[in-house]
């Protein structure tokens, strides 16, 4: 079954129209295989969550380090005076 463009009439019934999917102004019916491939690409795995958390945690640590480094230098300079 190919993907099909469908429109709803006044009673709410759907009917297929010979419009290309790119120009469809109503609904698009897709096959199960198309839906499964779409769904597989949009699922979040535990590895994705772990890598996002690790990246965020590392980004905060690195940002705080570079923000605190000049403060440490200024503190050492003040202590030398």
PDB file of N, CA, C and O in Angstrom:
ATOM      1  N   UNK A   1       0.845  -1.183   0.000  1.00  0.00           N
ATOM      2  CA  UNK A   1       0.000   0.000   0.000  1.00  0.00           C
ATOM      3  C   UNK A   1       0.885   1.238   0.000  1.00  0.00           C
ATOM      4  O   UNK A   1       1.777   1.393   0.816  1.00  0.00           O
ATOM      5  N   UNK A   2       0.622   2.112  -0.901  1.00  0.00           N
ATOM      6  CA  UNK A   2       1.388   3.355  -0.981  1.00  0.00           C
ATOM      7  C   UNK A   2       0.751   4.402  -0.075  1.00  0.00           C
ATOM      8  O   UNK A   2      -0.420   4.300   0.289  1.00  0.00           O
ATOM      9  N   UNK A   3       1.501   5.394   0.291  1.00  0.00           N
ATOM     10  CA  UNK A   3       0.958   6.484   1.082  1.00  0.00           C
ATOM     11  C   UNK A   3      -0.093   7.215   0.254  1.00  0.00           C
ATOM     12  O   UNK A   3       0.088   7.451  -0.934  1.00  0.00           O
ATOM     13  N   UNK A   4      -1.208   7.591   0.895  1.00  0.00           N
ATOM     14  CA  UNK A   4      -2.347   8.130   0.178  1.00  0.00           C
ATOM     15  C   UNK A   4      -2.819   9.413   0.838  1.00  0.00           C
ATOM     16  O   UNK A   4      -2.902   9.498   2.064  1.00  0.00           O
ATOM     17  N   UNK A   5      -3.177  10.384   0.031  1.00  0.00           N
ATOM     18  CA  UNK A   5      -3.757  11.619   0.526  1.00  0.00           C
ATOM     19  C   UNK A   5      -5.265  11.430   0.636  1.00  0.00           C
ATOM     20  O   UNK A   5      -5.910  10.950  -0.294  1.00  0.00           O
ATOM     21  N   UNK A   6      -5.838  11.802   1.775  1.00  0.00           N
ATOM     22  CA  UNK A   6      -7.282  11.683   1.969  1.00  0.00           C
ATOM     23  C   UNK A   6      -7.821  12.996   2.517  1.00  0.00           C
ATOM     24  O   UNK A   6      -7.124  13.737   3.209  1.00  0.00           O
ATOM     25  N   UNK A   7      -9.076  13.274   2.177  1.00  0.00           N
ATOM     26  CA  UNK A   7      -9.762  14.456   2.670  1.00  0.00           C
ATOM     27  C   UNK A   7     -11.040  14.023   3.372  1.00  0.00           C
ATOM     28  O   UNK A   7     -11.575  12.950   3.105  1.00  0.00           O
ATOM     29  N   UNK A   8     -11.547  14.867   4.246  1.00  0.00           N
ATOM     30  CA  UNK A   8     -12.801  14.585   4.935  1.00  0.00           C
ATOM     31  C   UNK A   8     -13.913  15.416   4.301  1.00  0.00           C
ATOM     32  O   UNK A   8     -13.727  16.597   4.015  1.00  0.00           O
ATOM     33  N   UNK A   9     -15.092  14.786   4.104  1.00  0.00           N
ATOM     34  CA  UNK A   9     -16.222  15.533   3.572  1.00  0.00           C
ATOM     35  C   UNK A   9     -17.039  16.131   4.713  1.00  0.00           C
ATOM     36  O   UNK A   9     -16.637  16.064   5.879  1.00  0.00           O
ATOM     37  N   UNK A  10     -18.198  16.698   4.416  1.00  0.00           N
ATOM     38  CA  UNK A  10     -19.008  17.377   5.424  1.00  0.00           C
ATOM     39  C   UNK A  10     -19.489  16.434   6.519  1.00  0.00           C
ATOM     40  O   UNK A  10     -19.685  16.837   7.669  1.00  0.00           O
ATOM     41  N   UNK A  11     -19.734  15.165   6.184  1.00  0.00           N
ATOM     42  CA  UNK A  11     -20.188  14.192   7.173  1.00  0.00           C
ATOM     43  C   UNK A  11     -19.042  13.604   7.989  1.00  0.00           C
ATOM     44  O   UNK A  11     -19.271  12.837   8.915  1.00  0.00           O
ATOM     45  N   UNK A  12     -17.821  13.931   7.644  1.00  0.00           N
ATOM     46  CA  UNK A  12     -16.673  13.425   8.368  1.00  0.00           C
ATOM     47  C   UNK A  12     -16.072  12.153   7.790  1.00  0.00           C
ATOM     48  O   UNK A  12     -15.143  11.593   8.354  1.00  0.00           O
ATOM     49  N   UNK A  13     -16.598  11.694   6.658  1.00  0.00           N
ATOM     50  CA  UNK A  13     -16.051  10.497   6.025  1.00  0.00           C
ATOM     51  C   UNK A  13     -14.792  10.854   5.240  1.00  0.00           C
ATOM     52  O   UNK A  13     -14.700  11.927   4.644  1.00  0.00           O
ATOM     53  N   UNK A  14     -13.826   9.954   5.266  1.00  0.00           N
ATOM     54  CA  UNK A  14     -12.574  10.162   4.534  1.00  0.00           C
ATOM     55  C   UNK A  14     -12.688   9.566   3.140  1.00  0.00           C
ATOM     56  O   UNK A  14     -13.264   8.500   2.956  1.00  0.00           O
ATOM     57  N   UNK A  15     -12.137  10.255   2.150  1.00  0.00           N
ATOM     58  CA  UNK A  15     -12.077   9.720   0.799  1.00  0.00           C
ATOM     59  C   UNK A  15     -10.713  10.048   0.202  1.00  0.00           C
ATOM     60  O   UNK A  15     -10.139  11.102   0.469  1.00  0.00           O
ATOM     61  N   UNK A  16     -10.219   9.103  -0.568  1.00  0.00           N
ATOM     62  CA  UNK A  16      -8.892   9.248  -1.180  1.00  0.00           C
ATOM     63  C   UNK A  16      -8.972  10.203  -2.363  1.00  0.00           C
ATOM     64  O   UNK A  16      -9.942  10.212  -3.110  1.00  0.00           O
ATOM     65  N   UNK A  17      -7.924  11.012  -2.496  1.00  0.00           N
ATOM     66  CA  UNK A  17      -7.819  11.932  -3.634  1.00  0.00           C
ATOM     67  C   UNK A  17      -6.494  11.663  -4.339  1.00  0.00           C
ATOM     68  O   UNK A  17      -5.514  11.268  -3.708  1.00  0.00           O
ATOM     69  N   UNK A  18      -6.451  11.867  -5.647  1.00  0.00           N
ATOM     70  CA  UNK A  18      -5.203  11.581  -6.390  1.00  0.00           C
ATOM     71  C   UNK A  18      -4.199  12.736  -6.333  1.00  0.00           C
ATOM     72  O   UNK A  18      -3.614  13.116  -7.326  1.00  0.00           O
ATOM     73  N   UNK A  19      -4.015  13.297  -5.160  1.00  0.00           N
ATOM     74  CA  UNK A  19      -3.080  14.409  -4.967  1.00  0.00           C
ATOM     75  C   UNK A  19      -1.748  13.854  -4.473  1.00  0.00           C
ATOM     76  O   UNK A  19      -1.731  12.954  -3.633  1.00  0.00           O
ATOM     77  N   UNK A  20      -0.625  14.376  -4.975  1.00  0.00           N
ATOM     78  CA  UNK A  20       0.673  13.936  -4.431  1.00  0.00           C
ATOM     79  C   UNK A  20       0.772  14.265  -2.939  1.00  0.00           C
ATOM     80  O   UNK A  20       0.172  15.229  -2.455  1.00  0.00           O
ATOM     81  N   UNK A  21       1.529  13.472  -2.232  1.00  0.00           N
ATOM     82  CA  UNK A  21       1.665  13.647  -0.786  1.00  0.00           C
ATOM     83  C   UNK A  21       2.229  15.022  -0.445  1.00  0.00           C
ATOM     84  O   UNK A  21       1.834  15.644   0.540  1.00  0.00           O
ATOM     85  N   UNK A  22       3.113  15.536  -1.250  1.00  0.00           N
ATOM     86  CA  UNK A  22       3.727  16.839  -0.965  1.00  0.00           C
ATOM     87  C   UNK A  22       2.718  17.974  -1.073  1.00  0.00           C
ATOM     88  O   UNK A  22       2.913  19.027  -0.464  1.00  0.00           O
ATOM     89  N   UNK A  23       1.638  17.801  -1.846  1.00  0.00           N
ATOM     90  CA  UNK A  23       0.629  18.844  -2.015  1.00  0.00           C
ATOM     91  C   UNK A  23      -0.648  18.543  -1.251  1.00  0.00           C
ATOM     92  O   UNK A  23      -1.651  19.232  -1.434  1.00  0.00           O
ATOM     93  N   UNK A  24      -0.643  17.551  -0.398  1.00  0.00           N
ATOM     94  CA  UNK A  24      -1.848  17.123   0.309  1.00  0.00           C
ATOM     95  C   UNK A  24      -2.245  18.168   1.347  1.00  0.00           C
ATOM     96  O   UNK A  24      -1.436  18.590   2.168  1.00  0.00           O
ATOM     97  N   UNK A  25      -3.523  18.569   1.321  1.00  0.00           N
ATOM     98  CA  UNK A  25      -4.022  19.554   2.273  1.00  0.00           C
ATOM     99  C   UNK A  25      -4.859  18.909   3.367  1.00  0.00           C
ATOM    100  O   UNK A  25      -5.318  19.598   4.273  1.00  0.00           O
ATOM    101  N   UNK A  26      -5.047  17.615   3.305  1.00  0.00           N
ATOM    102  CA  UNK A  26      -5.862  16.919   4.293  1.00  0.00           C
ATOM    103  C   UNK A  26      -5.017  16.020   5.159  1.00  0.00           C
ATOM    104  O   UNK A  26      -4.058  16.453   5.790  1.00  0.00           O
ATOM    105  N   UNK A  27      -5.369  14.757   5.162  1.00  0.00           N
ATOM    106  CA  UNK A  27      -4.670  13.750   5.950  1.00  0.00           C
ATOM    107  C   UNK A  27      -3.861  12.852   5.032  1.00  0.00           C
ATOM    108  O   UNK A  27      -4.153  12.745   3.839  1.00  0.00           O
ATOM    109  N   UNK A  28      -2.856  12.205   5.594  1.00  0.00           N
ATOM    110  CA  UNK A  28      -2.043  11.264   4.827  1.00  0.00           C
ATOM    111  C   UNK A  28      -2.131   9.909   5.521  1.00  0.00           C
ATOM    112  O   UNK A  28      -1.820   9.789   6.701  1.00  0.00           O
ATOM    113  N   UNK A  29      -2.573   8.907   4.790  1.00  0.00           N
ATOM    114  CA  UNK A  29      -2.575   7.539   5.295  1.00  0.00           C
ATOM    115  C   UNK A  29      -1.262   6.896   4.875  1.00  0.00           C
ATOM    116  O   UNK A  29      -0.889   6.947   3.706  1.00  0.00           O
ATOM    117  N   UNK A  30      -0.557   6.323   5.830  1.00  0.00           N
ATOM    118  CA  UNK A  30       0.708   5.681   5.516  1.00  0.00           C
ATOM    119  C   UNK A  30       0.618   4.202   5.828  1.00  0.00           C
ATOM    120  O   UNK A  30      -0.206   3.761   6.626  1.00  0.00           O
ATOM    121  N   UNK A  31       1.484   3.442   5.209  1.00  0.00           N
ATOM    122  CA  UNK A  31       1.505   2.000   5.438  1.00  0.00           C
ATOM    123  C   UNK A  31       2.157   1.704   6.790  1.00  0.00           C
ATOM    124  O   UNK A  31       2.817   2.553   7.389  1.00  0.00           O
ATOM    125  N   UNK A  32       1.959   0.471   7.253  1.00  0.00           N
ATOM    126  CA  UNK A  32       2.538   0.069   8.530  1.00  0.00           C
ATOM    127  C   UNK A  32       4.059   0.111   8.487  1.00  0.00           C
ATOM    128  O   UNK A  32       4.709   0.524   9.444  1.00  0.00           O
ATOM    129  N   UNK A  33       4.641  -0.280   7.369  1.00  0.00           N
ATOM    130  CA  UNK A  33       6.105  -0.262   7.269  1.00  0.00           C
ATOM    131  C   UNK A  33       6.645   1.167   7.312  1.00  0.00           C
ATOM    132  O   UNK A  33       7.679   1.434   7.926  1.00  0.00           O
ATOM    133  N   UNK A  34       5.937   2.116   6.692  1.00  0.00           N
ATOM    134  CA  UNK A  34       6.360   3.521   6.759  1.00  0.00           C
ATOM    135  C   UNK A  34       6.250   4.048   8.176  1.00  0.00           C
ATOM    136  O   UNK A  34       7.119   4.772   8.663  1.00  0.00           O
ATOM    137  N   UNK A  35       5.165   3.688   8.852  1.00  0.00           N
ATOM    138  CA  UNK A  35       4.980   4.115  10.240  1.00  0.00           C
ATOM    139  C   UNK A  35       6.046   3.521  11.144  1.00  0.00           C
ATOM    140  O   UNK A  35       6.596   4.217  12.004  1.00  0.00           O
ATOM    141  N   UNK A  36       6.353   2.243  10.959  1.00  0.00           N
ATOM    142  CA  UNK A  36       7.378   1.604  11.784  1.00  0.00           C
ATOM    143  C   UNK A  36       8.741   2.237  11.580  1.00  0.00           C
ATOM    144  O   UNK A  36       9.492   2.437  12.536  1.00  0.00           O
ATOM    145  N   UNK A  37       9.078   2.573  10.325  1.00  0.00           N
ATOM    146  CA  UNK A  37      10.372   3.209  10.081  1.00  0.00           C
ATOM    147  C   UNK A  37      10.412   4.619  10.657  1.00  0.00           C
ATOM    148  O   UNK A  37      11.434   5.061  11.165  1.00  0.00           O
ATOM    149  N   UNK A  38       9.281   5.323  10.629  1.00  0.00           N
ATOM    150  CA  UNK A  38       9.226   6.649  11.239  1.00  0.00           C
ATOM    151  C   UNK A  38       9.362   6.544  12.754  1.00  0.00           C
ATOM    152  O   UNK A  38      10.089   7.306  13.386  1.00  0.00           O
ATOM    153  N   UNK A  39       8.663   5.603  13.344  1.00  0.00           N
ATOM    154  CA  UNK A  39       8.691   5.439  14.786  1.00  0.00           C
ATOM    155  C   UNK A  39      10.066   4.997  15.277  1.00  0.00           C
ATOM    156  O   UNK A  39      10.524   5.428  16.330  1.00  0.00           O
ATOM    157  N   UNK A  40      10.744   4.157  14.513  1.00  0.00           N
ATOM    158  CA  UNK A  40      12.070   3.684  14.913  1.00  0.00           C
ATOM    159  C   UNK A  40      13.072   4.839  14.951  1.00  0.00           C
ATOM    160  O   UNK A  40      13.974   4.847  15.784  1.00  0.00           O
ATOM    161  N   UNK A  41      12.905   5.808  14.086  1.00  0.00           N
ATOM    162  CA  UNK A  41      13.824   6.943  14.059  1.00  0.00           C
ATOM    163  C   UNK A  41      13.556   7.970  15.134  1.00  0.00           C
ATOM    164  O   UNK A  41      14.383   8.838  15.386  1.00  0.00           O
ATOM    165  N   UNK A  42      12.412   7.903  15.785  1.00  0.00           N
ATOM    166  CA  UNK A  42      12.069   8.918  16.767  1.00  0.00           C
ATOM    167  C   UNK A  42      12.080   8.404  18.202  1.00  0.00           C
ATOM    168  O   UNK A  42      11.694   9.124  19.107  1.00  0.00           O
ATOM    169  N   UNK A  43      12.514   7.184  18.427  1.00  0.00           N
ATOM    170  CA  UNK A  43      12.553   6.654  19.777  1.00  0.00           C
ATOM    171  C   UNK A  43      13.872   7.013  20.451  1.00  0.00           C
ATOM    172  O   UNK A  43      14.914   7.048  19.813  1.00  0.00           O
ATOM    173  N   UNK A  44      13.795   7.273  21.758  1.00  0.00           N
ATOM    174  CA  UNK A  44      14.973   7.614  22.535  1.00  0.00           C
ATOM    175  C   UNK A  44      15.424   6.371  23.286  1.00  0.00           C
ATOM    176  O   UNK A  44      14.640   5.743  23.989  1.00  0.00           O
ATOM    177  N   UNK A  45      16.682   6.031  23.133  1.00  0.00           N
ATOM    178  CA  UNK A  45      17.231   4.848  23.792  1.00  0.00           C
ATOM    179  C   UNK A  45      17.913   5.262  25.100  1.00  0.00           C
ATOM    180  O   UNK A  45      18.246   6.434  25.292  1.00  0.00           O
ATOM    181  N   UNK A  46      18.130   4.314  25.999  1.00  0.00           N
ATOM    182  CA  UNK A  46      18.860   4.644  27.232  1.00  0.00           C
ATOM    183  C   UNK A  46      20.265   5.179  26.962  1.00  0.00           C
ATOM    184  O   UNK A  46      20.772   6.020  27.708  1.00  0.00           O
ATOM    185  N   UNK A  47      20.886   4.725  25.889  1.00  0.00           N
ATOM    186  CA  UNK A  47      22.215   5.233  25.547  1.00  0.00           C
ATOM    187  C   UNK A  47      22.152   6.706  25.168  1.00  0.00           C
ATOM    188  O   UNK A  47      23.060   7.483  25.493  1.00  0.00           O
ATOM    189  N   UNK A  48      21.071   7.115  24.467  1.00  0.00           N
ATOM    190  CA  UNK A  48      20.908   8.520  24.112  1.00  0.00           C
ATOM    191  C   UNK A  48      20.752   9.382  25.356  1.00  0.00           C
ATOM    192  O   UNK A  48      21.334  10.465  25.449  1.00  0.00           O
ATOM    193  N   UNK A  49      19.971   8.908  26.315  1.00  0.00           N
ATOM    194  CA  UNK A  49      19.760   9.653  27.557  1.00  0.00           C
ATOM    195  C   UNK A  49      21.072   9.764  28.328  1.00  0.00           C
ATOM    196  O   UNK A  49      21.422  10.832  28.846  1.00  0.00           O
ATOM    197  N   UNK A  50      21.807   8.668  28.415  1.00  0.00           N
ATOM    198  CA  UNK A  50      23.086   8.679  29.128  1.00  0.00           C
ATOM    199  C   UNK A  50      24.096   9.608  28.503  1.00  0.00           C
ATOM    200  O   UNK A  50      24.793  10.356  29.205  1.00  0.00           O
ATOM    201  N   UNK A  51      24.186   9.595  27.177  1.00  0.00           N
ATOM    202  CA  UNK A  51      25.156  10.474  26.525  1.00  0.00           C
ATOM    203  C   UNK A  51      24.740  11.941  26.649  1.00  0.00           C
ATOM    204  O   UNK A  51      25.596  12.815  26.823  1.00  0.00           O
ATOM    205  N   UNK A  52      23.443  12.238  26.593  1.00  0.00           N
ATOM    206  CA  UNK A  52      22.993  13.622  26.769  1.00  0.00           C
ATOM    207  C   UNK A  52      23.276  14.112  28.182  1.00  0.00           C
ATOM    208  O   UNK A  52      23.713  15.252  28.384  1.00  0.00           O
ATOM    209  N   UNK A  53      23.022  13.259  29.182  1.00  0.00           N
ATOM    210  CA  UNK A  53      23.310  13.641  30.561  1.00  0.00           C
ATOM    211  C   UNK A  53      24.809  13.860  30.772  1.00  0.00           C
ATOM    212  O   UNK A  53      25.225  14.836  31.402  1.00  0.00           O
ATOM    213  N   UNK A  54      25.629  12.951  30.250  1.00  0.00           N
ATOM    214  CA  UNK A  54      27.075  13.080  30.404  1.00  0.00           C
ATOM    215  C   UNK A  54      27.589  14.352  29.744  1.00  0.00           C
ATOM    216  O   UNK A  54      28.439  15.058  30.307  1.00  0.00           O
ATOM    217  N   UNK A  55      27.076  14.651  28.549  1.00  0.00           N
ATOM    218  CA  UNK A  55      27.501  15.861  27.861  1.00  0.00           C
ATOM    219  C   UNK A  55      27.110  17.102  28.664  1.00  0.00           C
ATOM    220  O   UNK A  55      27.909  18.027  28.823  1.00  0.00           O
ATOM    221  N   UNK A  56      25.879  17.136  29.172  1.00  0.00           N
ATOM    222  CA  UNK A  56      25.430  18.286  29.950  1.00  0.00           C
ATOM    223  C   UNK A  56      26.229  18.466  31.222  1.00  0.00           C
ATOM    224  O   UNK A  56      26.601  19.577  31.592  1.00  0.00           O
ATOM    225  N   UNK A  57      26.493  17.373  31.916  1.00  0.00           N
ATOM    226  CA  UNK A  57      27.273  17.435  33.153  1.00  0.00           C
ATOM    227  C   UNK A  57      28.694  17.917  32.869  1.00  0.00           C
ATOM    228  O   UNK A  57      29.219  18.782  33.568  1.00  0.00           O
ATOM    229  N   UNK A  58      29.325  17.381  31.830  1.00  0.00           N
ATOM    230  CA  UNK A  58      30.687  17.792  31.477  1.00  0.00           C
ATOM    231  C   UNK A  58      30.714  19.250  31.029  1.00  0.00           C
ATOM    232  O   UNK A  58      31.655  19.987  31.364  1.00  0.00           O
ATOM    233  N   UNK A  59      29.696  19.677  30.294  1.00  0.00           N
ATOM    234  CA  UNK A  59      29.658  21.069  29.834  1.00  0.00           C
ATOM    235  C   UNK A  59      29.568  22.028  31.013  1.00  0.00           C
ATOM    236  O   UNK A  59      30.215  23.081  31.023  1.00  0.00           O
ATOM    237  N   UNK A  60      28.794  21.670  32.022  1.00  0.00           N
ATOM    238  CA  UNK A  60      28.693  22.529  33.209  1.00  0.00           C
ATOM    239  C   UNK A  60      30.020  22.583  33.952  1.00  0.00           C
ATOM    240  O   UNK A  60      30.470  23.656  34.364  1.00  0.00           O
ATOM    241  N   UNK A  61      30.663  21.439  34.132  1.00  0.00           N
ATOM    242  CA  UNK A  61      31.947  21.428  34.836  1.00  0.00           C
ATOM    243  C   UNK A  61      33.011  22.235  34.103  1.00  0.00           C
ATOM    244  O   UNK A  61      33.747  23.011  34.715  1.00  0.00           O
ATOM    245  N   UNK A  62      33.092  22.070  32.803  1.00  0.00           N
ATOM    246  CA  UNK A  62      34.097  22.791  32.017  1.00  0.00           C
ATOM    247  C   UNK A  62      33.798  24.283  32.033  1.00  0.00           C
ATOM    248  O   UNK A  62      34.711  25.114  32.201  1.00  0.00           O
ATOM    249  N   UNK A  63      32.539  24.653  31.883  1.00  0.00           N
ATOM    250  CA  UNK A  63      32.170  26.072  31.896  1.00  0.00           C
ATOM    251  C   UNK A  63      32.490  26.707  33.241  1.00  0.00           C
ATOM    252  O   UNK A  63      33.029  27.824  33.301  1.00  0.00           O
ATOM    253  N   UNK A  64      32.168  26.012  34.318  1.00  0.00           N
ATOM    254  CA  UNK A  64      32.461  26.550  35.654  1.00  0.00           C
ATOM    255  C   UNK A  64      33.966  26.657  35.881  1.00  0.00           C
ATOM    256  O   UNK A  64      34.432  27.610  36.513  1.00  0.00           O
ATOM    257  N   UNK A  65      34.726  25.708  35.375  1.00  0.00           N
ATOM    258  CA  UNK A  65      36.180  25.767  35.534  1.00  0.00           C
ATOM    259  C   UNK A  65      36.734  27.005  34.837  1.00  0.00           C
ATOM    260  O   UNK A  65      37.531  27.752  35.410  1.00  0.00           O
ATOM    261  N   UNK A  66      36.315  27.208  33.587  1.00  0.00           N
ATOM    262  CA  UNK A  66      36.847  28.361  32.857  1.00  0.00           C
ATOM    263  C   UNK A  66      36.320  29.676  33.414  1.00  0.00           C
ATOM    264  O   UNK A  66      36.975  30.708  33.292  1.00  0.00           O
ATOM    265  N   UNK A  67      35.157  29.670  34.036  1.00  0.00           N
ATOM    266  CA  UNK A  67      34.653  30.896  34.652  1.00  0.00           C
ATOM    267  C   UNK A  67      35.386  31.185  35.962  1.00  0.00           C
ATOM    268  O   UNK A  67      35.586  32.348  36.323  1.00  0.00           O
ATOM    269  N   UNK A  68      35.784  30.148  36.694  1.00  0.00           N
ATOM    270  CA  UNK A  68      36.448  30.334  37.982  1.00  0.00           C
ATOM    271  C   UNK A  68      37.952  30.549  37.834  1.00  0.00           C
ATOM    272  O   UNK A  68      38.590  31.073  38.767  1.00  0.00           O
ATOM    273  N   UNK A  69      38.540  30.178  36.739  1.00  0.00           N
ATOM    274  CA  UNK A  69      39.988  30.307  36.564  1.00  0.00           C
ATOM    275  C   UNK A  69      40.462  31.755  36.693  1.00  0.00           C
ATOM    276  O   UNK A  69      41.410  32.030  37.441  1.00  0.00           O
ATOM    277  N   UNK A  70      39.833  32.730  36.016  1.00  0.00           N
ATOM    278  CA  UNK A  70      40.285  34.122  36.197  1.00  0.00           C
ATOM    279  C   UNK A  70      40.083  34.626  37.627  1.00  0.00           C
ATOM    280  O   UNK A  70      40.857  35.451  38.114  1.00  0.00           O
ATOM    281  N   UNK A  71      39.060  34.143  38.304  1.00  0.00           N
ATOM    282  CA  UNK A  71      38.835  34.534  39.699  1.00  0.00           C
ATOM    283  C   UNK A  71      39.988  34.037  40.569  1.00  0.00           C
ATOM    284  O   UNK A  71      40.470  34.747  41.452  1.00  0.00           O
ATOM    285  N   UNK A  72      40.435  32.816  40.310  1.00  0.00           N
ATOM    286  CA  UNK A  72      41.575  32.282  41.054  1.00  0.00           C
ATOM    287  C   UNK A  72      42.847  33.073  40.809  1.00  0.00           C
ATOM    288  O   UNK A  72      43.632  33.308  41.734  1.00  0.00           O
ATOM    289  N   UNK A  73      43.072  33.479  39.576  1.00  0.00           N
ATOM    290  CA  UNK A  73      44.247  34.295  39.261  1.00  0.00           C
ATOM    291  C   UNK A  73      44.171  35.639  39.982  1.00  0.00           C
ATOM    292  O   UNK A  73      45.157  36.108  40.564  1.00  0.00           O
ATOM    293  N   UNK A  74      43.003  36.266  39.962  1.00  0.00           N
ATOM    294  CA  UNK A  74      42.839  37.547  40.637  1.00  0.00           C
ATOM    295  C   UNK A  74      43.044  37.397  42.135  1.00  0.00           C
ATOM    296  O   UNK A  74      43.658  38.257  42.781  1.00  0.00           O
ATOM    297  N   UNK A  75      42.570  36.308  42.712  1.00  0.00           N
ATOM    298  CA  UNK A  75      42.744  36.060  44.144  1.00  0.00           C
ATOM    299  C   UNK A  75      44.229  35.908  44.489  1.00  0.00           C
ATOM    300  O   UNK A  75      44.703  36.457  45.491  1.00  0.00           O
ATOM    301  N   UNK A  76      44.974  35.182  43.652  1.00  0.00           N
ATOM    302  CA  UNK A  76      46.410  35.011  43.901  1.00  0.00           C
ATOM    303  C   UNK A  76      47.149  36.348  43.787  1.00  0.00           C
ATOM    304  O   UNK A  76      48.079  36.633  44.553  1.00  0.00           O
ATOM    305  N   UNK A  77      46.749  37.178  42.803  1.00  0.00           N
ATOM    306  CA  UNK A  77      47.392  38.476  42.660  1.00  0.00           C
ATOM    307  C   UNK A  77      47.115  39.387  43.860  1.00  0.00           C
ATOM    308  O   UNK A  77      47.993  40.119  44.319  1.00  0.00           O
ATOM    309  N   UNK A  78      45.888  39.331  44.368  1.00  0.00           N
ATOM    310  CA  UNK A  78      45.554  40.150  45.537  1.00  0.00           C
ATOM    311  C   UNK A  78      46.322  39.666  46.756  1.00  0.00           C
ATOM    312  O   UNK A  78      46.793  40.484  47.558  1.00  0.00           O
ATOM    313  N   UNK A  79      46.465  38.373  46.927  1.00  0.00           N
ATOM    314  CA  UNK A  79      47.207  37.824  48.072  1.00  0.00           C
ATOM    315  C   UNK A  79      48.682  38.194  48.009  1.00  0.00           C
ATOM    316  O   UNK A  79      49.343  38.272  49.047  1.00  0.00           O
ATOM    317  N   UNK A  80      49.256  38.390  46.819  1.00  0.00           N
ATOM    318  CA  UNK A  80      50.663  38.758  46.699  1.00  0.00           C
ATOM    319  C   UNK A  80      50.921  40.214  47.053  1.00  0.00           C
ATOM    320  O   UNK A  80      52.038  40.584  47.285  1.00  0.00           O
ATOM    321  N   UNK A  81      49.899  41.004  47.072  1.00  0.00           N
ATOM    322  CA  UNK A  81      50.095  42.437  47.367  1.00  0.00           C
ATOM    323  C   UNK A  81      50.356  42.686  48.791  1.00  0.00           C
ATOM    324  O   UNK A  81      50.161  42.344  49.762  1.00  0.00           O
TER     325      UNK A  81
END
